[in-house]
């Protein structure tokens, strides 16, 4: 399987200038980025605007929605000869650059833009193909919003800064953009036929280095043609290494394009380990992004990464943990001060560096939630643990577990051990709203709305707590820690209240709560205990699986304001009809996407980046119950193959389904754990070969209730295939 040829054909195509730049939500223009700097292009050919933002450029003011990521600035490129020119732009996934062609009556100009994958440089190349072009550049920073701006020149370098440093801020933020034209001495010049110039910009903030302006100017000055070529070679190498980590070929170019496109977006915005992207990634084009553009913890912040674990892009999840860990002191204080409990209690929204973004001075918030926006939900911290557990199970990285996942999960467990009520031989959850309660409203005619605070046993929290306490037991066993607490955790798991159900549309389905709100027509809360919480899967009780499938049928929320990251993967997780899943997934990609391959709905932005990858990966490979299943929810008549998807147990798996038969399996074991694979060839013999360099050796295995079980060694490769099928062309 040649992943390069796959990537070459997948691009974002633009035949007209974008319409939603600037935007308070997701932008629709061509996007590039290096995981920290985000660039989006907009405007007609004669005035291209290069918007430059950065994941760490935040205004750290308290009170929702004053604290949020903000725009630094950008560059305007004026070429009057291109007035009325045609517009064509390609956002190329393979090499992460945007190539535009503008054809005017007398001049044709191409513009190529890329953000260095390994440095803080933004590069724009202008080339005149026909005629001449008069170019002038304007470097600018956003003004207003209580910021200070400055600008100047130093020899042939133009610079501009924007600073948030008011007394009302929790911490200052300052950013600089320095710009220089390699082949020109000023910001106004003429391009002749065949002429090429490179506009180099360098972007730093005070969170990178205290001398952010001086370093930006000095970095731009160091650029010459040799340096530029070296930087681009590193850029290409980074992206080639990234794309080589996993691949799919499912015979559906639309879904493949959005599978790769979703990974492109995440790789372009999620690499700053101290400042993960907010709701709309690193493409911020306003000072007032929707919902403060922060880290919403009742699914939005978690969702973007749900596809990267199984796609073998663990590195993209590394920024996720930082704000959660930094918020622990706040969470501990809130739990003790407001509830008299141990552990951590998190607001609906937070920011970086311990910033509370969900404080409110409304009368209702002050009266009912201590001036916060908890919105009646106790489950936010538990929900944030799910991603850490996904990473742990996918890697069995004990250093990550001991330093991050386990200590954090302990804080969550401390809260719930003190909060859960044990009644009638079961654990019960009281006063935990299944959905947000609108405490921001200034007044209420009565307190009927407070019944949402009285929700008992919300189904999502029941699923989340099962995951948290199971994860604690597994990590505790692996790390050899807290043996004395395991009995309590096991007791909670064994006696957790059952998932509530009720009758609707003639079917038994999941109820949102045991007592309180029963249903919500415009939401997918009734299946989030399946995905991402992972409480139900193909090995679950058959009656439970039937209820899960019934619930998905009754919800019928394939098109949903908030549900895209959950509904499709949940359906795959419980074995819903794969033809329906694929049909509906294609429909959403066609009807709810921008040319830049953003899938968008009303609530949130980059959260939708997990929808296609996690759903497709679950259809091709499932392993959450410690047993690898190949093509478990895939139409048997459709050929498909995948390369190095990641399975629970730190296994990298490749396989191919052809003419209704699985041709082979290749597995790399990272940690040397026992491998369990649901037998894909129940009617024939098979062989397993261990590969160590040039050495190959047949190994012993056993079959236990249709599951192939064999021991592995760390960093060894294993090939499984039926003895009745000719050797295939292997993916790895």
XYZ file of C-alpha atoms in Angstrom:
732
model
C 0.000 0.000 0.000
C 1.638 3.219 -1.179
C 0.598 6.005 1.179
C 2.333 8.736 -0.848
C 0.152 8.145 -3.877
C -2.862 8.255 -1.559
C -1.860 11.631 -0.164
C -0.966 13.203 -3.497
C -4.544 13.019 -4.701
C -6.133 14.397 -1.538
C -6.265 18.177 -1.426
C -8.532 20.963 -0.397
C -9.652 22.711 -3.602
C -10.806 26.351 -3.674
C -12.267 27.970 -6.778
C -13.283 31.180 -5.053
C -12.105 33.208 -2.076
C -13.305 31.983 1.330
C -16.460 33.506 2.774
C -16.024 32.819 6.496
C -12.732 34.520 7.273
C -12.735 36.151 9.739
C -14.990 33.919 11.783
C -15.907 33.391 15.425
C -15.967 29.673 14.739
C -14.296 27.504 12.111
C -12.679 29.274 9.158
C -13.344 28.075 5.602
C -10.125 29.303 3.947
C -6.946 27.386 3.052
C -5.136 26.474 6.277
C -1.555 25.596 7.175
C 0.192 25.243 10.504
C 2.964 23.613 12.494
C 0.984 22.671 15.594
C 1.567 26.067 17.194
C 1.376 28.741 14.502
C -1.806 28.692 12.449
C -2.205 30.499 9.130
C -5.369 30.908 7.097
C -5.541 32.712 3.755
C -8.386 34.916 2.590
C -9.255 37.719 0.231
C -9.425 38.207 -3.554
C -6.327 37.731 -5.730
C -5.405 41.429 -5.644
C -5.405 41.507 -1.813
C -4.417 38.253 -0.217
C -4.545 38.336 3.557
C -2.314 35.988 5.560
C -3.890 35.651 9.024
C -1.344 34.591 11.670
C -2.364 33.195 15.043
C -0.673 31.084 17.688
C -1.998 28.582 20.240
C -0.354 30.398 23.171
C -1.642 33.889 22.335
C -4.327 34.211 25.011
C -5.913 37.109 26.819
C -6.005 35.814 30.389
C -8.910 37.823 31.749
C -11.408 36.278 34.157
C -15.199 36.082 33.680
C -16.702 34.144 30.796
C -16.171 35.084 27.851
C -13.391 37.610 28.453
C -10.544 35.119 28.656
C -9.868 33.528 25.283
C -7.311 32.917 22.542
C -6.871 36.005 20.385
C -5.498 37.018 17.007
C -1.935 38.305 16.693
C -2.046 39.824 13.202
C -1.087 39.100 9.642
C 0.238 40.262 6.302
C -1.678 41.843 3.434
C -0.270 41.280 -0.051
C -1.468 43.845 -2.586
C -1.080 43.127 -6.322
C -3.323 45.573 -8.263
C -2.706 43.839 -11.608
C -4.692 40.872 -10.298
C -7.949 42.778 -9.867
C -10.627 40.616 -11.457
C -8.256 37.622 -11.771
C -9.491 34.050 -11.472
C -8.971 32.307 -8.136
C -7.666 28.771 -7.683
C -5.993 27.353 -4.586
C -4.899 23.911 -3.435
C -4.374 22.946 0.195
C -1.975 20.039 -0.252
C -1.929 17.461 2.503
C 1.217 15.589 1.491
C 3.614 18.494 1.957
C 1.392 20.795 4.044
C 1.391 23.854 1.851
C -1.101 25.995 -0.040
C -0.451 26.649 -3.727
C -2.585 29.326 -5.386
C -2.787 30.509 -8.989
C -4.301 33.874 -9.910
C -4.826 34.550 -13.613
C -5.516 38.148 -14.531
C -6.007 39.857 -17.889
C -2.338 40.806 -18.160
C -0.602 39.014 -15.274
C -0.535 35.516 -13.769
C 0.930 35.021 -10.310
C 1.371 31.922 -8.190
C 1.562 32.071 -4.417
C 2.889 29.178 -2.319
C 2.569 29.337 1.468
C 3.785 26.976 4.168
C 4.539 27.045 7.879
C 7.781 25.333 8.799
C 7.061 22.053 10.570
C 10.212 22.449 12.667
C 10.511 26.200 13.252
C 8.369 29.279 13.831
C 8.733 30.528 10.270
C 5.940 31.353 7.830
C 7.032 31.358 4.191
C 5.151 32.892 1.249
C 6.636 32.516 -2.234
C 5.402 34.817 -5.012
C 6.197 33.943 -8.613
C 5.202 35.886 -11.707
C 4.322 33.486 -14.516
C 3.086 36.016 -17.088
C 3.251 39.803 -17.294
C 4.520 41.905 -14.422
C 3.202 42.335 -10.910
C 3.558 45.296 -8.583
C 3.643 44.001 -5.026
C 3.283 45.879 -1.763
C 3.178 44.316 1.679
C 1.541 45.471 4.884
C 2.446 43.761 8.145
C -0.179 44.413 10.810
C -1.225 43.352 14.273
C -4.763 43.356 15.630
C -5.604 46.374 17.747
C -8.177 46.945 20.475
C -9.515 44.581 23.129
C -7.355 46.358 25.726
C -4.136 45.470 23.922
C -1.120 47.569 23.036
C 0.487 47.417 19.612
C 3.750 48.668 18.204
C 5.560 48.455 14.869
C 8.885 49.398 13.355
C 11.690 48.533 10.983
C 15.274 47.401 11.448
C 17.303 47.560 8.205
C 15.249 45.364 5.823
C 13.140 43.758 8.560
C 9.627 44.988 9.385
C 8.173 44.019 12.742
C 4.942 44.424 14.688
C 3.890 43.462 18.204
C 0.703 43.007 20.184
C 0.643 42.859 23.985
C -1.943 42.019 26.662
C -0.545 43.233 29.972
C -3.357 44.835 31.973
C -3.722 44.696 35.724
C -6.927 42.665 35.325
C -5.075 39.797 33.644
C -3.886 36.611 35.317
C -0.674 36.664 33.272
C 0.665 38.724 30.346
C 0.796 37.630 26.739
C 2.885 39.354 24.088
C 3.605 38.368 20.503
C 5.747 39.586 17.643
C 5.794 39.029 13.884
C 8.985 39.959 12.020
C 8.932 40.014 8.200
C 11.587 40.247 5.499
C 11.731 39.735 1.711
C 14.764 37.678 0.773
C 15.375 39.179 -2.658
C 13.995 42.672 -2.064
C 15.161 45.607 0.041
C 11.718 46.998 0.789
C 8.088 45.970 1.181
C 7.189 47.349 -2.267
C 8.688 45.817 -5.397
C 7.975 44.657 -8.938
C 7.899 41.042 -10.045
C 8.903 40.521 -13.662
C 8.129 37.436 -15.770
C 9.892 34.481 -14.199
C 10.639 36.495 -11.076
C 10.359 34.901 -7.642
C 10.552 36.371 -4.173
C 10.170 34.842 -0.723
C 8.448 36.638 2.137
C 9.752 35.228 5.413
C 7.978 35.851 8.694
C 8.983 34.700 12.143
C 6.517 34.520 15.031
C 7.275 34.289 18.755
C 5.534 35.109 22.019
C 6.709 35.741 25.553
C 5.679 32.145 26.294
C 8.446 31.021 23.917
C 11.168 33.415 25.071
C 11.276 36.647 27.064
C 13.086 38.440 24.218
C 10.403 37.460 21.718
C 10.750 40.582 19.536
C 14.527 40.562 19.355
C 14.580 36.826 18.615
C 11.952 37.174 15.886
C 13.925 39.931 14.161
C 17.225 38.083 14.518
C 15.720 34.840 13.175
C 14.391 36.572 10.060
C 17.756 38.238 9.461
C 19.508 34.858 9.454
C 17.482 33.643 6.491
C 19.087 33.227 3.098
C 18.408 30.841 0.226
C 20.488 28.084 1.793
C 18.693 28.385 5.112
C 15.336 28.380 3.352
C 16.165 25.206 1.413
C 17.384 23.513 4.577
C 14.204 24.457 6.416
C 11.978 23.162 3.634
C 13.869 19.851 3.533
C 13.198 19.421 7.256
C 9.576 20.426 6.696
C 9.114 17.771 4.017
C 10.860 15.166 6.130
C 8.607 15.875 9.142
C 5.424 15.504 7.155
C 6.614 12.382 5.314
C 7.469 10.789 8.656
C 4.060 11.808 9.977
C 2.101 10.352 7.069
C 4.103 7.105 7.142
C 2.758 6.243 10.598
C -0.591 4.882 9.372
C -2.724 4.610 6.265
C -6.034 3.241 5.005
C -7.372 2.156 1.628
C -11.114 1.513 1.835
C -12.199 2.061 -1.764
C -13.967 5.334 -0.911
C -12.021 8.433 -1.897
C -14.391 10.800 -0.119
C -14.016 9.150 3.280
C -10.295 8.615 2.756
C -9.840 12.305 1.967
C -11.536 13.332 5.217
C -9.673 10.637 7.173
C -6.369 12.107 6.026
C -7.699 15.661 6.145
C -8.704 15.310 9.791
C -5.200 14.169 10.686
C -3.762 17.066 8.687
C -5.792 19.564 10.699
C -4.756 18.023 14.022
C -1.083 17.883 13.045
C -1.323 21.518 11.987
C -2.715 22.741 15.325
C -1.760 20.315 18.113
C 1.956 20.245 18.905
C 2.574 22.962 21.493
C 2.864 20.847 24.644
C 2.067 23.757 26.949
C -0.810 25.267 24.989
C -3.181 22.844 23.258
C -5.574 24.297 20.705
C -8.926 25.585 21.883
C -12.289 24.941 20.293
C -11.296 26.276 16.869
C -7.703 25.188 16.617
C -4.889 27.609 15.911
C -6.802 29.570 13.278
C -8.119 32.436 15.398
C -9.278 35.415 13.344
C -11.106 37.408 16.014
C -10.740 38.489 19.628
C -14.130 37.070 20.520
C -14.289 33.412 19.415
C -17.528 31.589 20.213
C -17.776 30.119 23.716
C -14.517 31.929 24.543
C -12.691 29.460 22.284
C -11.503 27.759 25.468
C -11.207 24.163 26.677
C -14.804 22.999 27.210
C -14.570 19.881 29.372
C -17.992 18.320 28.839
C -16.673 16.705 25.610
C -15.477 19.501 23.272
C -11.894 19.683 24.523
C -11.492 15.909 24.642
C -13.057 15.065 21.283
C -10.411 16.262 18.765
C -7.940 13.601 19.917
C -10.257 10.573 19.978
C -9.055 9.469 16.560
C -5.306 9.988 16.985
C -4.758 7.124 19.431
C -5.953 4.354 17.130
C -4.406 6.107 14.119
C -0.944 5.776 15.699
C -0.467 9.505 16.151
C 0.054 9.524 19.900
C 2.405 12.493 19.549
C -0.510 14.744 18.600
C -2.153 14.061 21.971
C 0.823 15.291 24.011
C -0.525 18.870 24.424
C -3.796 17.563 25.868
C -2.697 17.046 29.466
C -1.035 20.375 30.326
C -4.078 22.557 31.144
C -5.764 19.722 33.038
C -2.750 19.243 35.294
C -2.324 22.982 35.772
C -5.950 23.252 36.899
C -5.636 20.641 39.666
C -5.076 23.215 42.471
C -8.276 25.001 41.429
C -10.196 21.734 41.186
C -9.080 20.619 44.646
C -10.067 23.962 46.138
C -13.496 23.898 44.471
C -14.208 20.331 45.627
C -13.398 21.153 49.238
C -14.835 24.677 49.369
C -18.089 24.133 47.483
C -18.906 20.466 48.092
C -16.859 19.460 51.124
C -15.313 16.623 49.082
C -11.837 15.345 48.289
C -10.224 15.241 44.862
C -10.986 17.614 41.992
C -14.156 19.329 40.784
C -13.831 21.122 37.426
C -15.853 23.861 35.748
C -17.304 23.320 32.291
C -14.577 25.493 30.756
C -10.934 26.134 31.595
C -7.933 27.743 29.923
C -4.157 27.256 29.965
C -1.873 27.903 32.946
C -4.681 27.309 35.449
C -6.908 30.001 33.947
C -10.579 29.759 35.026
C -12.545 30.757 31.929
C -15.960 29.745 33.314
C -16.414 32.307 36.059
C -19.604 34.360 35.920
C -20.888 37.447 37.683
C -24.539 36.864 36.808
C -27.027 36.785 39.657
C -27.972 33.161 38.947
C -24.384 31.961 38.857
C -23.513 33.746 42.069
C -26.643 32.390 43.757
C -26.466 28.781 42.663
C -22.871 27.996 41.647
C -20.574 30.238 43.639
C -19.926 32.493 40.663
C -18.876 29.602 38.405
C -20.327 27.805 35.419
C -20.277 24.228 36.616
C -23.714 24.084 34.985
C -24.830 21.408 37.396
C -22.313 18.867 36.080
C -19.996 16.916 38.369
C -18.615 14.737 35.585
C -16.185 17.073 33.815
C -12.992 15.903 35.509
C -13.971 12.264 35.016
C -14.616 12.980 31.337
C -11.147 14.479 30.919
C -9.596 11.241 32.223
C -10.894 9.251 29.246
C -8.237 10.564 26.848
C -5.468 9.735 29.301
C -6.800 6.203 29.572
C -7.015 5.906 25.787
C -3.349 6.860 25.568
C -2.350 4.470 28.339
C -4.124 1.466 26.851
C -2.815 2.245 23.366
C 0.799 2.479 24.514
C 1.142 0.868 27.954
C 3.671 3.617 28.539
C 4.317 3.163 32.259
C 6.250 6.415 32.538
C 3.242 8.300 31.183
C 0.979 6.340 33.508
C 3.070 6.955 36.621
C 3.706 10.653 35.989
C 0.414 11.838 34.470
C -2.494 9.451 33.938
C -2.429 7.614 37.265
C -1.932 10.613 39.611
C -4.635 12.539 37.762
C -7.067 9.607 37.837
C -6.400 9.302 41.570
C -7.613 12.871 42.049
C -10.782 12.013 40.126
C -11.245 8.837 42.168
C -10.744 10.741 45.429
C -13.644 12.982 44.491
C -16.004 10.216 43.499
C -15.147 7.942 46.421
C -16.268 10.768 48.685
C -19.209 11.816 46.506
C -20.890 8.495 45.634
C -23.678 7.282 47.882
C -23.838 3.550 48.700
C -27.489 2.564 49.055
C -29.268 -0.784 48.741
C -26.041 -2.519 47.764
C -25.253 -0.150 44.894
C -23.463 3.143 44.294
C -25.748 6.047 43.402
C -24.987 9.461 41.917
C -27.110 12.429 43.036
C -27.242 16.039 41.848
C -25.180 15.565 38.705
C -26.858 17.151 35.682
C -26.824 15.086 32.505
C -26.796 18.303 30.462
C -25.806 21.912 31.054
C -28.096 23.902 33.297
C -28.280 27.525 32.191
C -27.153 29.377 35.289
C -26.105 32.320 33.145
C -29.747 33.387 32.873
C -30.304 36.499 34.996
C -33.622 35.445 36.471
C -35.988 32.510 36.689
C -39.724 32.691 37.309
C -39.337 29.802 39.704
C -36.784 27.186 40.652
C -38.248 24.388 38.537
C -35.123 24.466 36.402
C -33.165 23.339 39.460
C -34.628 19.871 39.069
C -31.806 19.284 36.594
C -29.438 19.500 39.550
C -31.436 16.635 41.041
C -30.627 14.258 38.172
C -29.921 10.839 39.658
C -27.552 8.373 37.998
C -26.903 10.199 34.718
C -25.937 7.542 32.209
C -22.830 9.357 30.983
C -21.306 9.603 34.454
C -22.122 5.940 35.106
C -20.073 5.070 32.037
C -17.247 7.474 32.817
C -16.812 6.135 36.341
C -16.663 2.563 35.103
C -13.799 3.621 32.836
C -11.991 5.609 35.551
C -12.042 2.898 38.209
C -11.189 0.129 35.746
C -8.313 2.252 34.460
C -7.074 2.836 37.994
C -7.087 -0.886 38.705
C -5.201 -1.658 35.509
C -2.605 1.062 36.040
C -2.268 0.176 39.720
C -1.497 -3.419 38.757
C 1.021 -2.403 36.102
C 2.756 0.105 38.392
C 2.502 -1.893 41.601
C 0.936 1.023 43.467
C -1.884 1.473 45.986
C -2.602 -2.199 46.523
C -4.653 -1.239 49.582
C -7.104 0.775 47.444
C -7.892 -1.893 44.861
C -10.620 -3.571 46.901
C -12.521 -0.307 47.117
C -12.200 0.349 43.397
C -13.295 -3.194 42.582
C -16.246 -2.827 44.932
C -17.323 0.372 43.177
C -17.089 -1.322 39.777
C -19.028 -4.376 40.921
C -21.771 -2.329 42.581
C -22.155 0.648 40.266
C -25.777 1.313 39.391
C -26.929 -0.241 36.129
C -27.503 1.899 33.060
C -31.094 3.184 33.170
C -33.444 2.210 30.342
C -37.002 2.931 29.259
C -39.381 2.321 26.377
C -39.488 4.743 23.462
C -40.799 4.272 19.925
C -41.584 0.673 20.801
C -37.981 -0.154 21.760
C -36.063 -0.551 24.981
C -33.374 2.122 24.909
C -31.050 3.904 27.314
C -32.535 6.614 29.497
C -30.487 9.737 30.203
C -30.979 9.410 33.966
C -32.551 6.985 36.370
C -34.447 9.883 37.887
C -34.691 13.306 36.274
C -34.546 14.070 32.578
C -35.391 10.993 30.529
C -34.533 12.107 27.004
C -33.192 14.939 24.889
C -34.246 14.924 21.249
C -31.372 17.064 19.996
C -28.428 15.345 21.663
C -26.333 12.177 21.765
C -25.839 12.005 25.529
C -27.600 8.644 25.578
C -24.662 6.937 23.802
C -21.555 8.683 25.158
C -21.161 5.954 27.781
C -20.509 3.728 24.754
C -18.144 6.156 23.057
C -15.922 7.606 24.248
C -16.388 6.089 27.738
C -16.082 2.554 26.333
C -18.538 0.876 28.705
C -20.096 -1.346 26.012
C -18.519 -3.272 23.143
C -18.892 -6.341 20.980
C -18.083 -8.670 23.895
C -20.817 -7.165 26.071
C -24.021 -8.953 26.989
C -26.210 -9.472 23.926
C -29.202 -7.767 25.549
C -27.080 -4.717 26.381
C -25.856 -4.590 22.772
C -29.435 -4.731 21.515
C -30.409 -1.817 23.763
C -27.403 0.123 22.498
C -28.335 -0.453 18.856
C -31.954 0.412 19.579
C -30.829 3.661 21.172
C -28.806 4.629 18.124
C -31.804 3.883 15.899
C -34.138 5.962 18.050
C -31.676 8.840 18.385
C -31.221 8.894 14.610
C -28.948 11.904 15.121
C -26.491 11.379 12.287
C -26.778 15.130 11.681
C -26.377 16.848 15.023
C -25.270 20.166 16.487
C -22.884 18.380 18.869
C -22.986 14.681 18.087
C -20.635 14.126 15.145
C -17.618 12.989 17.224
C -19.675 10.389 19.108
C -22.547 8.863 17.134
C -20.646 7.133 14.326
C -17.949 5.596 16.500
C -20.493 4.498 19.102
C -22.466 2.806 16.317
C -19.340 0.974 15.135
C -18.394 0.023 18.688
C -21.657 -1.909 19.186
C -21.884 -3.469 15.714
C -24.519 -1.266 14.089
C -25.248 -1.834 10.399
C -21.987 -0.805 8.638
C -23.765 0.133 5.421
C -25.828 2.717 7.303
C -22.779 4.049 9.155
C -20.807 4.530 5.933
C -23.746 6.037 4.063
C -24.486 8.558 6.800
C -20.807 9.357 7.324
C -20.403 10.135 3.628
C -23.478 12.335 3.771
C -22.042 14.417 6.620
C -18.714 14.817 4.810
C -20.530 16.051 1.719
C -23.047 18.318 3.409
C -21.150 19.651 6.416
C -17.641 20.410 5.256
C -15.542 23.268 3.966
C -13.040 22.999 1.126
C -10.235 23.070 3.717
C -11.559 19.661 4.951
C -12.974 20.998 8.189
C -16.184 19.165 9.037
C -18.366 21.657 10.855
C -21.539 21.694 12.887
C -22.987 24.305 15.204
C -21.255 23.342 18.431
C -17.490 23.490 18.412
C -14.783 23.236 15.765
C -11.777 20.889 15.785
C -13.811 18.386 17.810
C -15.102 17.119 14.462
C -11.566 16.025 13.508
C -12.114 12.764 15.377
C -15.402 11.823 13.723
C -14.141 10.170 10.553
C -10.860 8.658 11.850
C -12.298 7.132 15.028
C -15.358 5.719 13.237
C -13.423 4.250 10.306
C -10.726 2.874 12.605
C -13.357 1.174 14.792
C -14.933 -0.373 11.723
C -11.575 -1.736 10.568
C -10.044 -2.677 13.921
C -11.412 -3.011 17.446
C -9.436 -3.917 20.538
C -10.838 -2.080 23.552
C -11.665 -5.349 25.329
C -8.048 -6.562 24.982
C -8.961 -8.751 21.990
C -8.056 -7.569 18.485
C -10.898 -7.870 15.988
C -10.225 -7.337 12.282
C -12.876 -5.638 10.116
C -15.480 -6.271 12.838
C -18.045 -3.780 11.517
C -17.184 -3.609 7.849
C -19.251 -4.749 4.855
C -17.791 -8.141 3.985
C -18.167 -7.545 0.254
C -16.065 -4.343 0.302
C -12.299 -4.710 -0.008
C -10.270 -2.677 2.466
C -6.822 -2.524 3.975
C -5.056 -0.564 6.653
C -1.487 -0.009 7.762
C -0.261 0.208 11.373
C -3.396 1.202 13.191
C -2.836 1.052 16.937
C -4.582 -1.513 19.126
C -4.981 -1.766 22.894
C -1.916 -3.449 24.345
C 0.623 -1.358 22.384
C 0.227 -3.334 19.169
C 0.537 -1.868 15.668
C -1.660 -3.830 13.291
C -1.891 -4.063 9.492
C -4.318 -6.212 7.541
C -6.286 -6.587 4.313
C -9.782 -7.790 3.513
C -10.074 -8.980 -0.085
C -12.925 -10.852 -1.746
C -14.521 -11.469 1.622
C -11.439 -13.030 3.210
C -8.787 -11.559 5.478
C -5.521 -12.097 3.655
C -3.022 -11.621 6.493
C -2.274 -9.826 9.726
C 0.975 -8.109 10.627
C 1.527 -7.034 14.218
C 4.329 -5.092 15.844
C 4.483 -5.542 19.606
C 5.920 -2.485 21.352
C 5.742 -3.765 24.941
C 5.954 -7.541 24.582
C 2.485 -8.199 25.941
C 0.393 -11.289 25.260
C -1.510 -10.805 22.011
C -5.104 -11.954 21.664
C -6.674 -11.936 18.205
C -10.184 -13.034 17.335
C -9.526 -15.815 14.821
C -10.159 -14.471 11.306
C -9.797 -17.950 9.767
C -11.990 -20.285 11.828
C -12.271 -22.805 8.984
C -8.570 -23.258 8.219
C -5.068 -23.624 9.545
C -2.785 -20.647 10.098
C 0.829 -19.854 10.809
C 2.487 -17.234 13.004
C 6.032 -16.118 12.287
C 8.140 -13.873 14.514
C 10.381 -11.516 12.565
C 13.557 -10.148 14.136
C 15.585 -8.345 11.494
C 16.377 -10.921 8.813
C 15.546 -13.805 11.103
C 12.120 -15.475 10.931
C 10.880 -18.141 13.295
C 7.553 -19.935 13.637
C 6.134 -19.536 17.138
C 3.668 -21.457 19.273
C 0.146 -20.246 19.789
C -3.129 -21.577 21.117
C -6.800 -21.124 20.348
C -9.052 -20.230 23.286
C -12.745 -19.893 22.406
C -12.047 -18.587 18.887
C -9.290 -16.278 20.120
C -5.708 -16.788 18.949
C -3.368 -16.269 21.908
C 0.415 -15.966 21.642
C 3.266 -14.430 23.592
C 5.207 -11.551 22.053
C 8.515 -9.803 22.651
C 9.012 -6.069 22.704
C 9.836 -4.472 19.341
C 9.303 -7.699 17.413
C 7.125 -8.158 14.338
C 4.643 -10.975 13.806
C 3.024 -12.199 10.624
C -0.152 -14.258 10.720
C -1.771 -15.782 7.668
C -3.829 -18.796 6.700
C -1.818 -21.584 5.171
C -4.354 -21.905 2.352
C -3.854 -18.374 0.927
C -0.935 -17.409 -1.257
C 1.480 -14.870 0.225
C 0.011 -11.384 -0.162
C 1.651 -8.044 -0.818
C 2.286 -6.810 2.698
C 1.560 -3.312 3.861
C 4.503 -2.939 6.215
